[in-house]
CSV table of C-alpha atoms in Angstrom, one decimal:
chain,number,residue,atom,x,y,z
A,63,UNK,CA,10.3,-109.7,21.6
A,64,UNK,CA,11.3,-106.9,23.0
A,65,UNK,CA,9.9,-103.0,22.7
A,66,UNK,CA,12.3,-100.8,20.8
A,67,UNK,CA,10.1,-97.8,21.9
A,68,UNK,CA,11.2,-96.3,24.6
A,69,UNK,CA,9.5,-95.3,27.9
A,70,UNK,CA,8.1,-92.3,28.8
A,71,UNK,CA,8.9,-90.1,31.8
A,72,UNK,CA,6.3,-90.9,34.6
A,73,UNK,CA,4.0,-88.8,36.0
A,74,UNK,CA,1.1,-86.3,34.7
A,75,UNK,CA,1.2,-84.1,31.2
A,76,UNK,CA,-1.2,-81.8,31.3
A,77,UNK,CA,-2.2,-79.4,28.0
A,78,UNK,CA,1.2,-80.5,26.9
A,79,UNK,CA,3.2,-78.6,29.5
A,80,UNK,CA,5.8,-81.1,31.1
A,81,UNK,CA,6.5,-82.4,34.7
A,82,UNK,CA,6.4,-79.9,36.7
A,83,UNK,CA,10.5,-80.9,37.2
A,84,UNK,CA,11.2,-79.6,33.5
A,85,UNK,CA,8.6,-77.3,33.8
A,86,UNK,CA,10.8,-75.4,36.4
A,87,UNK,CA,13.7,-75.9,34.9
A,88,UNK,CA,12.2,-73.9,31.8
A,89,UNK,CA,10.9,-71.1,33.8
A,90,UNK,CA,13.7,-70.5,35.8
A,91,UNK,CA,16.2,-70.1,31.7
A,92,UNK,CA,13.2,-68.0,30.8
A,93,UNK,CA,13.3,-65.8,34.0
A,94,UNK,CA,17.6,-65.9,33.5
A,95,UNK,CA,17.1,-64.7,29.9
A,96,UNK,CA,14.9,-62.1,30.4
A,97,UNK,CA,17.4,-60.9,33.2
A,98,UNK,CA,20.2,-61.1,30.7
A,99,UNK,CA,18.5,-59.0,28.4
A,100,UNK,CA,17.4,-56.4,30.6
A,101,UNK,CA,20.7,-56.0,32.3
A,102,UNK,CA,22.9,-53.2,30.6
A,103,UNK,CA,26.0,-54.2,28.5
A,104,UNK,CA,28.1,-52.8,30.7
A,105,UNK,CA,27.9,-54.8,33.9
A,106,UNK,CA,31.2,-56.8,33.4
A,107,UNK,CA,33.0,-53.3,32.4
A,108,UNK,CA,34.4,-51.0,34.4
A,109,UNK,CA,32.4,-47.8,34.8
A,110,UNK,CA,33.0,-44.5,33.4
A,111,UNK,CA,34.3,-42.9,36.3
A,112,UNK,CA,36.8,-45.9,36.6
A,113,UNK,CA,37.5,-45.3,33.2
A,114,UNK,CA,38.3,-41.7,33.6
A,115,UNK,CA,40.1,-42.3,36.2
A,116,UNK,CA,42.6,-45.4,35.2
A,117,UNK,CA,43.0,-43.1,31.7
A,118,UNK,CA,44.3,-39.9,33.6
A,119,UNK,CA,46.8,-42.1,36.0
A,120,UNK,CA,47.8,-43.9,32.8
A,121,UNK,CA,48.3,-40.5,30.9
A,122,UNK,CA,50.2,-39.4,34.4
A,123,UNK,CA,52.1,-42.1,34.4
A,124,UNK,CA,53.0,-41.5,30.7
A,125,UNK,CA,54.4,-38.1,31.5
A,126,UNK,CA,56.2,-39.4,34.5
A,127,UNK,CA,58.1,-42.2,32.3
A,128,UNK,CA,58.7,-39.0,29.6
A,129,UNK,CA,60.8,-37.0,32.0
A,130,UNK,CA,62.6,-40.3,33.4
A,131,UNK,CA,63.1,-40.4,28.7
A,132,UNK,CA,64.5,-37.0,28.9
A,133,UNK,CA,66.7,-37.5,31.8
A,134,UNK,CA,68.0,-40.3,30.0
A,135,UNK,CA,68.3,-38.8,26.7
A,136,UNK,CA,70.2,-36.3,27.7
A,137,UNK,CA,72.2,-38.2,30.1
A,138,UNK,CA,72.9,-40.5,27.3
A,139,UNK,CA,74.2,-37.7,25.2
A,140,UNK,CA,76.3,-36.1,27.6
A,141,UNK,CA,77.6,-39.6,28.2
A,142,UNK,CA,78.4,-40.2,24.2
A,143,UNK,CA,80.3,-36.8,24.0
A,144,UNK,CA,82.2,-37.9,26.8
A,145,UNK,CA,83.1,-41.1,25.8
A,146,UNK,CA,83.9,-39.0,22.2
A,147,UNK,CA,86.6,-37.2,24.0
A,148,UNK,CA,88.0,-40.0,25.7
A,149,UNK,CA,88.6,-42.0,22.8
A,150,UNK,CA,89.7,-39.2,20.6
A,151,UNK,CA,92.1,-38.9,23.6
A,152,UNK,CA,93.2,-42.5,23.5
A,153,UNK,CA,94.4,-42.0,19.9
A,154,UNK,CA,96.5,-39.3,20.2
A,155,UNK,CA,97.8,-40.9,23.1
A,156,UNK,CA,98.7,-43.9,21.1
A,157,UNK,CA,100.0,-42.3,18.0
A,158,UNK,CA,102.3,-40.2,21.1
A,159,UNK,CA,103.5,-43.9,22.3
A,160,UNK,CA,103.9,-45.1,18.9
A,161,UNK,CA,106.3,-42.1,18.5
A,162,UNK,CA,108.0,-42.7,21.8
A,163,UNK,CA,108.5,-45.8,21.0
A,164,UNK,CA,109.9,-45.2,17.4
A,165,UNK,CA,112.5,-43.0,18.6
A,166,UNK,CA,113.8,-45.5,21.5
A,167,UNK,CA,113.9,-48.1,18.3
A,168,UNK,CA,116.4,-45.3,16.5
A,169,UNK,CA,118.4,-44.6,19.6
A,170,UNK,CA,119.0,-48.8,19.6
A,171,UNK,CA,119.8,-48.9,15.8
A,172,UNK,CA,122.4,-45.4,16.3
A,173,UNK,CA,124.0,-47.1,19.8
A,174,UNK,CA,124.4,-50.3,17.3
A,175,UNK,CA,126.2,-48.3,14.4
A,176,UNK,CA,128.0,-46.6,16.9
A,177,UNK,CA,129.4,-50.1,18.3
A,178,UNK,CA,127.8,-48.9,21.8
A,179,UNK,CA,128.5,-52.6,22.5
A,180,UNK,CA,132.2,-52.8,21.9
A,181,UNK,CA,134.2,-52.2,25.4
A,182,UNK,CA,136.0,-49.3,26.0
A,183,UNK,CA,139.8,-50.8,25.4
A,184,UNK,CA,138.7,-52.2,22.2
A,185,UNK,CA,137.0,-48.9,21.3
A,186,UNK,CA,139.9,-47.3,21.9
A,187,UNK,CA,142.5,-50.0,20.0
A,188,UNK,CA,139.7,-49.1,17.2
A,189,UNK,CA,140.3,-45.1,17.6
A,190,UNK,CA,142.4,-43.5,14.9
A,191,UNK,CA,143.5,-41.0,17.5
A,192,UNK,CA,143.0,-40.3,21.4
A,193,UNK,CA,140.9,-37.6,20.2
A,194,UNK,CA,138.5,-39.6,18.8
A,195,UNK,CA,138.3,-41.9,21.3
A,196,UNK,CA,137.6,-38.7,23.1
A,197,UNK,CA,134.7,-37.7,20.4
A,198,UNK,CA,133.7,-41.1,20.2
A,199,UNK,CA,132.7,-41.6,23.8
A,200,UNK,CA,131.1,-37.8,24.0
A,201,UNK,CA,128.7,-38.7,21.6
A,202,UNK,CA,127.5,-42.0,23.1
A,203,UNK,CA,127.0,-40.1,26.5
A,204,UNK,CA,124.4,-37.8,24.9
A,205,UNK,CA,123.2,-40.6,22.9
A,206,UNK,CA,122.6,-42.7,26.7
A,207,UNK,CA,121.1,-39.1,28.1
A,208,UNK,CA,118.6,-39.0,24.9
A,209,UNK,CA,117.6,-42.5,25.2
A,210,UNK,CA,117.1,-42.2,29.1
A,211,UNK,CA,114.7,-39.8,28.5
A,212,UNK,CA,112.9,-40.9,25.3
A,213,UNK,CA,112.2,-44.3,27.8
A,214,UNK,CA,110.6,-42.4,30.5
A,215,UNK,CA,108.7,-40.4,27.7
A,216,UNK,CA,107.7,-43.9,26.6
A,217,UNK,CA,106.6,-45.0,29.9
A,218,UNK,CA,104.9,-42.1,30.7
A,219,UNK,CA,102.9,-42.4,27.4
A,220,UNK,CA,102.4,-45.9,27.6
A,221,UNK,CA,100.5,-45.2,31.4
A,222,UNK,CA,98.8,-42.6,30.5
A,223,UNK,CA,97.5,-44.2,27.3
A,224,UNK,CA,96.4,-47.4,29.4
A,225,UNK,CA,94.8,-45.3,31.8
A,226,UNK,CA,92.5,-43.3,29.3
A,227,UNK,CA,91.8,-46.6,27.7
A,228,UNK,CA,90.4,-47.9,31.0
A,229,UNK,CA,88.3,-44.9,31.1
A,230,UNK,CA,87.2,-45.0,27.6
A,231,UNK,CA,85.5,-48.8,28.6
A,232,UNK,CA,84.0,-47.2,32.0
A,233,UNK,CA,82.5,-44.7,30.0
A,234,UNK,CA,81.1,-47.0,26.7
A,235,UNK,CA,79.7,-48.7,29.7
A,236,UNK,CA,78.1,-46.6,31.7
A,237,UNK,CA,76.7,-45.2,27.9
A,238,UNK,CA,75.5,-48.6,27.3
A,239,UNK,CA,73.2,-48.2,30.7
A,240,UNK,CA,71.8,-44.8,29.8
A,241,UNK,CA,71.2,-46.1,26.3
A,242,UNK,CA,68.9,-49.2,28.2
A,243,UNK,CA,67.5,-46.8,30.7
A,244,UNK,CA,66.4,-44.6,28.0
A,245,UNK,CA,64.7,-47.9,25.6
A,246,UNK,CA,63.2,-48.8,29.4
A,247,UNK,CA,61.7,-45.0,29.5
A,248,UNK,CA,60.4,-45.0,26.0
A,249,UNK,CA,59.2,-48.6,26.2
A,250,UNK,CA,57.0,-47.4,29.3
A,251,UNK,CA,55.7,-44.3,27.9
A,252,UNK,CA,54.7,-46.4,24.5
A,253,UNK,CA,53.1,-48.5,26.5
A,254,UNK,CA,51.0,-46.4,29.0
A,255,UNK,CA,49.6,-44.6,26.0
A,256,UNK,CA,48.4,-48.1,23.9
A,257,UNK,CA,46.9,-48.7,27.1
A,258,UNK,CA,45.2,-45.3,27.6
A,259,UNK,CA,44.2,-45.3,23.8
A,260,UNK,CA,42.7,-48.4,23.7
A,261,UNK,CA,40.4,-47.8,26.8
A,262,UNK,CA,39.5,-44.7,25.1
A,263,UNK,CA,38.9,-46.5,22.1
A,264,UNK,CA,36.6,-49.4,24.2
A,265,UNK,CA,33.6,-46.0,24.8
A,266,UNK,CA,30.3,-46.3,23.2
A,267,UNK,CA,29.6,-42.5,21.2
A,268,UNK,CA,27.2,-42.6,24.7
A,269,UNK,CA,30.2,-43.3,26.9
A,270,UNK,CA,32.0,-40.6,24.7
A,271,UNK,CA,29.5,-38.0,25.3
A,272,UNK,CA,29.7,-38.4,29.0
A,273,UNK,CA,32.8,-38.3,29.9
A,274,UNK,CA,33.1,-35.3,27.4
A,275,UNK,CA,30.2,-34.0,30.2
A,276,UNK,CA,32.5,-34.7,33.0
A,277,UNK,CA,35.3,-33.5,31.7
A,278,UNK,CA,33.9,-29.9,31.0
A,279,UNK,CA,32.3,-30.2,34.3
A,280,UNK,CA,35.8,-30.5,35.9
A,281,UNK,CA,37.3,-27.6,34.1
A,282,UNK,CA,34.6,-25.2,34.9
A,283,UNK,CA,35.4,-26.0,38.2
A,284,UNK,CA,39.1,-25.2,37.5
A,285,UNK,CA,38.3,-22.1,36.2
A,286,UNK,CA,36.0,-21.0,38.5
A,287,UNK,CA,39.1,-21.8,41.2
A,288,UNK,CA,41.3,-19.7,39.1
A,289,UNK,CA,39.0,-17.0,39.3
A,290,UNK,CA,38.9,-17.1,43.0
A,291,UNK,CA,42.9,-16.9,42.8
A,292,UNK,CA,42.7,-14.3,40.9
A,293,UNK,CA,40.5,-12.1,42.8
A,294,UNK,CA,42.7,-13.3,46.5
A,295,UNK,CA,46.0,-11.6,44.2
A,296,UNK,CA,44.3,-8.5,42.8
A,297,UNK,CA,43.3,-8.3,46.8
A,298,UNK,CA,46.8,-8.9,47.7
A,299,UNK,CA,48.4,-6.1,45.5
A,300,UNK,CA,45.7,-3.6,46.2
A,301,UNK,CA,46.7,-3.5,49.8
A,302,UNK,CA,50.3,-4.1,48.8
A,303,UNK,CA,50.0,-0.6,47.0
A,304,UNK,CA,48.1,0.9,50.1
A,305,UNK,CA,50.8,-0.3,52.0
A,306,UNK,CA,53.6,1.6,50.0
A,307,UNK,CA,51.7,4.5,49.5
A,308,UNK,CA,50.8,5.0,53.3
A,309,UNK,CA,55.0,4.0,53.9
A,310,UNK,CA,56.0,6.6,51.0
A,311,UNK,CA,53.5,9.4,53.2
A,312,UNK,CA,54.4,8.6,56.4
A,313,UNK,CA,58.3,8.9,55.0
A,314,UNK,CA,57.8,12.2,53.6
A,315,UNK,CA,56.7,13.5,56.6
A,316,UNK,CA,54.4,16.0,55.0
A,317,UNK,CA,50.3,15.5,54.9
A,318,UNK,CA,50.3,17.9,51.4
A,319,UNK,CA,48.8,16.1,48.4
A,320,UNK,CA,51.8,17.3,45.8
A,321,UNK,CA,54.6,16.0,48.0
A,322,UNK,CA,52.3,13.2,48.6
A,323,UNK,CA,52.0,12.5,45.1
A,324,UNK,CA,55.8,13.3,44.0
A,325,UNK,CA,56.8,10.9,46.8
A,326,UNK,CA,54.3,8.0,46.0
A,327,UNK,CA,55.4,8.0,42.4
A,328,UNK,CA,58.8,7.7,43.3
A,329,UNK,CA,57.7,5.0,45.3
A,330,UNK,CA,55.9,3.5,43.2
A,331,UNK,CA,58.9,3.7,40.3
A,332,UNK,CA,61.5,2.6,43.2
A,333,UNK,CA,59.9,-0.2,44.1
A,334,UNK,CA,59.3,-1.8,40.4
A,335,UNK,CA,62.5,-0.8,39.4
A,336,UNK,CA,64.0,-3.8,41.1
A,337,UNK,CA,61.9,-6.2,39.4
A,338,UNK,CA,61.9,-4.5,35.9
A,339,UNK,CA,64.2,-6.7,34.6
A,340,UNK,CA,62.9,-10.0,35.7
A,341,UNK,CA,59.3,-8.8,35.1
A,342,UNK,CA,61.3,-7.9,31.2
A,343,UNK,CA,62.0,-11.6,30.8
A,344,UNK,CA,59.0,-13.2,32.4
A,345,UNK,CA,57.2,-11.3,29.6
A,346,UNK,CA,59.5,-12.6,27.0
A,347,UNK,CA,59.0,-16.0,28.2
A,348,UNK,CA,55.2,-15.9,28.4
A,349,UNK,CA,54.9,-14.4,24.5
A,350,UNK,CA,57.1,-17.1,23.5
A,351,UNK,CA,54.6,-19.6,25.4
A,352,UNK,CA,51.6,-17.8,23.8
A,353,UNK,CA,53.3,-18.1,20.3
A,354,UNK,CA,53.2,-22.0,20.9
A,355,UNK,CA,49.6,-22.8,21.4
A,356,UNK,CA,48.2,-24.5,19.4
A,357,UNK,CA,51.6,-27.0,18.7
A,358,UNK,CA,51.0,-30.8,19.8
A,359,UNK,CA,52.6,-32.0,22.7
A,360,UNK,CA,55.1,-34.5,21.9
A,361,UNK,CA,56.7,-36.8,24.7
A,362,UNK,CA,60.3,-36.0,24.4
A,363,UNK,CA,60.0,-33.0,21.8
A,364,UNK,CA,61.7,-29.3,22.6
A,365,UNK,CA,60.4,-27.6,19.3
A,366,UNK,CA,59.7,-26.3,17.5
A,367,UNK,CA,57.4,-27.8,15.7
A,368,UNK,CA,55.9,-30.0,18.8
A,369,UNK,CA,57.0,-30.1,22.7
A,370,UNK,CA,56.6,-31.9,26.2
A,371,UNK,CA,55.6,-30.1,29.4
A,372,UNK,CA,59.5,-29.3,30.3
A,373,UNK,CA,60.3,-29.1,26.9
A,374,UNK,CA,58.1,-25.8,26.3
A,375,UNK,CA,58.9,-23.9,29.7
A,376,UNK,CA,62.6,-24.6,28.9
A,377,UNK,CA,62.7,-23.1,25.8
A,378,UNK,CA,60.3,-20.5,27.0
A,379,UNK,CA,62.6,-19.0,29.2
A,380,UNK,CA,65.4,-20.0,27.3
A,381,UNK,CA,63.5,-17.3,24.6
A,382,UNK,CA,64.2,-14.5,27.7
A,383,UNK,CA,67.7,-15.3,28.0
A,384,UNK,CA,67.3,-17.7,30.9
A,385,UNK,CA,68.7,-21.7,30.9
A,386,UNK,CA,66.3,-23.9,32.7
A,387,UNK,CA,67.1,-27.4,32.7
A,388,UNK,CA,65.8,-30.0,30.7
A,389,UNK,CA,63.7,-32.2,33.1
A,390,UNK,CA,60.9,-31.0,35.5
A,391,UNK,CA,63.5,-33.1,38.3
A,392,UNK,CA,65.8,-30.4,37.8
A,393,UNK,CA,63.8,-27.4,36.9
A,394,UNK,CA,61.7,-27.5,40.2
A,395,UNK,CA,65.1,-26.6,41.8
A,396,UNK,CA,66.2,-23.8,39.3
A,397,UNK,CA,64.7,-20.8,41.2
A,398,UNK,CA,62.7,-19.4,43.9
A,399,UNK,CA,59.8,-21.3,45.5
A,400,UNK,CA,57.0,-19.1,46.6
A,401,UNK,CA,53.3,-20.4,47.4
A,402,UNK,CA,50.2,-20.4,44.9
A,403,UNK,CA,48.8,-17.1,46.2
A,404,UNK,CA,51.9,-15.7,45.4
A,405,UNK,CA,52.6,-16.8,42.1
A,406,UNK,CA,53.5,-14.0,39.0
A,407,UNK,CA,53.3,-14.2,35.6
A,408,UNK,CA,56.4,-16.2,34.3
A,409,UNK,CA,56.3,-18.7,37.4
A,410,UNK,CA,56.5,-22.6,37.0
A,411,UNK,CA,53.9,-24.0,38.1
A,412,UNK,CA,54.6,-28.4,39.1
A,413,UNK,CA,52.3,-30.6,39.5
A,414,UNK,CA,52.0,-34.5,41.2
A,415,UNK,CA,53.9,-35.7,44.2
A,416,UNK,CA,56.7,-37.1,41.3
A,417,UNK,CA,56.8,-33.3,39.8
A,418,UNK,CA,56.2,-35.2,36.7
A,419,UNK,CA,54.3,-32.1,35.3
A,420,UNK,CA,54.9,-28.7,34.4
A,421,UNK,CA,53.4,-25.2,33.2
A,422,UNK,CA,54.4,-21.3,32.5
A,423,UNK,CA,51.7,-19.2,34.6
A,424,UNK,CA,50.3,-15.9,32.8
A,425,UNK,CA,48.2,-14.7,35.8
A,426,UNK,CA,44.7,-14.6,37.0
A,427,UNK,CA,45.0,-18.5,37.7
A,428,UNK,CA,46.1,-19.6,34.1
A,429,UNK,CA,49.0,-21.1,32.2
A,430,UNK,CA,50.3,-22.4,29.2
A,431,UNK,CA,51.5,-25.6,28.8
A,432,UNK,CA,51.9,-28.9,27.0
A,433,UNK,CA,49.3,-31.5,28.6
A,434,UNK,CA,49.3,-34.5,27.1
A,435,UNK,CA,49.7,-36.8,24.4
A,436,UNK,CA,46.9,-35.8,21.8
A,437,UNK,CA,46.3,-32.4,23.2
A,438,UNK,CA,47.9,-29.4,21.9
A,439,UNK,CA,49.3,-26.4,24.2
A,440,UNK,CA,47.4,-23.8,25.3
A,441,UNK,CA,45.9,-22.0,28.2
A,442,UNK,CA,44.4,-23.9,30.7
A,443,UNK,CA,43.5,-23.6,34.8
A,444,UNK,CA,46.2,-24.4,36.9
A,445,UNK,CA,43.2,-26.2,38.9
A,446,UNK,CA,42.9,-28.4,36.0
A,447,UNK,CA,43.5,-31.7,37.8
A,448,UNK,CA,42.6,-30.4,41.3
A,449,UNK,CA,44.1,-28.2,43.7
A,450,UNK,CA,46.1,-31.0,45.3
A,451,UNK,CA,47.7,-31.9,42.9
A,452,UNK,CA,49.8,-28.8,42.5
A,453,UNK,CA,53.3,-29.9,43.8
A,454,UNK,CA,55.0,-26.3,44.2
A,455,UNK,CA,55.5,-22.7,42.2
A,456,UNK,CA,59.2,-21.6,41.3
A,457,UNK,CA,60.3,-18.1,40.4
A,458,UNK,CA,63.0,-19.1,37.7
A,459,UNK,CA,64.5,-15.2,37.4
């Protein structure tokens, strides 16, 4: 009969340890579980710095898709007034053809009272007198003038109100692609933030803390670039005012302190006098700014309750009686361009090769603006990304 029991594994067991084939096999999960547990959680993640970095291009690209959404918005609202007109147009038009075409249909009934059809020698056999005939054939002339030009009043309405109609369709049209542009926009920017947030949202309190650490770490260094700014401009105007007063001396031709003084003051007062207007609005603009912070930015919002970067510098300015377009696209060409050194108070400062990014500078390396979604406005270090990634500085007035 056979054995139901079944055979062992050859070779020797020793202390109960088994062949040394299993035996390795064993050792080597052990030593792959003990290398599991000492290696950190994070080795399949991306690191912190990666993290940083894919958050601020997905929060760039955010801002970038928010002033393609303005662009759109408003070139979807221009579009809708347009197309507003044009069919308010088309019905005036028509009710003018409808008219026109109202009086050609009495002119036909009046020529068929009047026997317009009836020849001339019956029309005449019908005549009570030649003198009717006479009155009689006076009246249909005029009647034949009027209706000549009632038809051309009819055909020039009728073209007109086929042409308006045509552009009434071109223009629903082209509405209907701003209207998808601006869905594309707002789709994007919806999407870059999810994205952004739930990377954010992926961080270990630890993880938190750290980039927290690297993110005051960066603006310390923006602010200690700022300072250095500051300190090249105070430079700057220091021996701009040596300059004048040495130009206002030389001018006077006289080396005596009173005339030297009477004639450097009226410098002095000449040469702001100038710029005492614009330096009047650029003030306006930045106490309007100032009066802001604290507000969240909102992507697509102009106040004023919440705005975007463009959306606060626009009404900024528009607070000092200046109009600044609505996009950064457009605002980076409303003014004067002049380089970082040179920057004043009430300048726009871009930022980003796609000037997707904008802020009001105050001076001494600072400005105001709207940073991103989940921040609030406020004063921050033009520096704040990096020098290079200031695009250009634009005098708007």
């Amino acid at each position: 009969m056979a054995s139901h029991r079944k055979s062992r594994p050859t070779g020797p067991r020793v202390a109960g340890i088994r062949t040394p084939a299993l035996a390795t096999a064993a050792l080597t999960s052990v030593a792959l579980l003990s290398q599991t547990a000492n290696a950190t959680p994070s080795d399949d993640r991306p690191t912190l710095e990666e993290v940083e970095k894919k958050v601020d291009d997905l929060y760039r690209q955010a801002g970038s898709a928010t002033e393609k959404y303005n662009a759109a918005k408003e070139k979807t609202s221009k579009q809708r007034k347009k197309v507003d007109g044009l069919l308010d147009d088309v019905a005036q038009r028509t009710q003018k053809l409808n008219d026109a075409r109202e009086e050609l249909g009495s002119f036909a009934s009046a020529q068929y009272r009047t026997g317009a059809a009836v020849p001339e020698t019956a029309t005449l056999l019908l005549a009570d007198s030649p003198q009717d005939y006479f009155d009689q054939n006076q009246l249909m002339d005029r009647l034949t003038g009027r209706q000549k030009s009632a038809v051309d009043d009819y055909v020039t309405q009728q073209s007109e109100t086929m042409k308006k109609r045509r552009e009434a369709t071109e223009g629903l049209e082209t509405l209907t692609e701003s209207q998808n542009d601006l869905k594309t926009a707002k789709s994007t920017v919806q999407k870059k933030l999810a994205t952004a947030r739930e990377l954010l949202s992926e961080l270990t309190a630890e993880e938190k803390a750290r980039l927290a650490a690297i993110e005051k770490k960066k603006q310390e260094e923006a602010e200690r670039k700022a300072a250095e700014l500051a300190k090249q401009q105070a430079a700057q105007e220091e021996a701009e005012r040596k300059r004048r007063e040495e130009a206002a001396q030389q001018e006077s031709g006289s080396g005596s302190s009173g005339t030297s003084d009477g004639t450097g003051s009226s410098g002095s007062s000449g040469s702001s006098t100038p710029g005492a207007s614009t330096g009047t609005k650029a003030e306006k603009a930045i106490a309007f700014a100032r009066a802001q912070i604290g507000k969240p930015y909102v992507w697509g919002a102009t106040g004023p309750g919440s705005y975007d970067c463009s959306g606060l510098t626009q009404a900024a300015w528009k607070a000092a009686g200046v109009t600044l377009p609505r996009v950064t696209y457009d605002q980076v060409n409303a003014g004067t361009t002049v380089s970082v050194s040179q920057a004043q108070p009430g300048d726009l400062v871009f930022f980003y090769d796609d000037i997707s990014h904008v802020g009001l500078y105050i001076g001494d390396g600072m400005m105001i603006h709207a940073p991103k979604p989940g921040a609030y406005v406020r004063e921050e270090s033009i520096f704040y990304d990096g020098e290079s990634s200031i695009y250009s500085v634009v005098r708007p007035a």
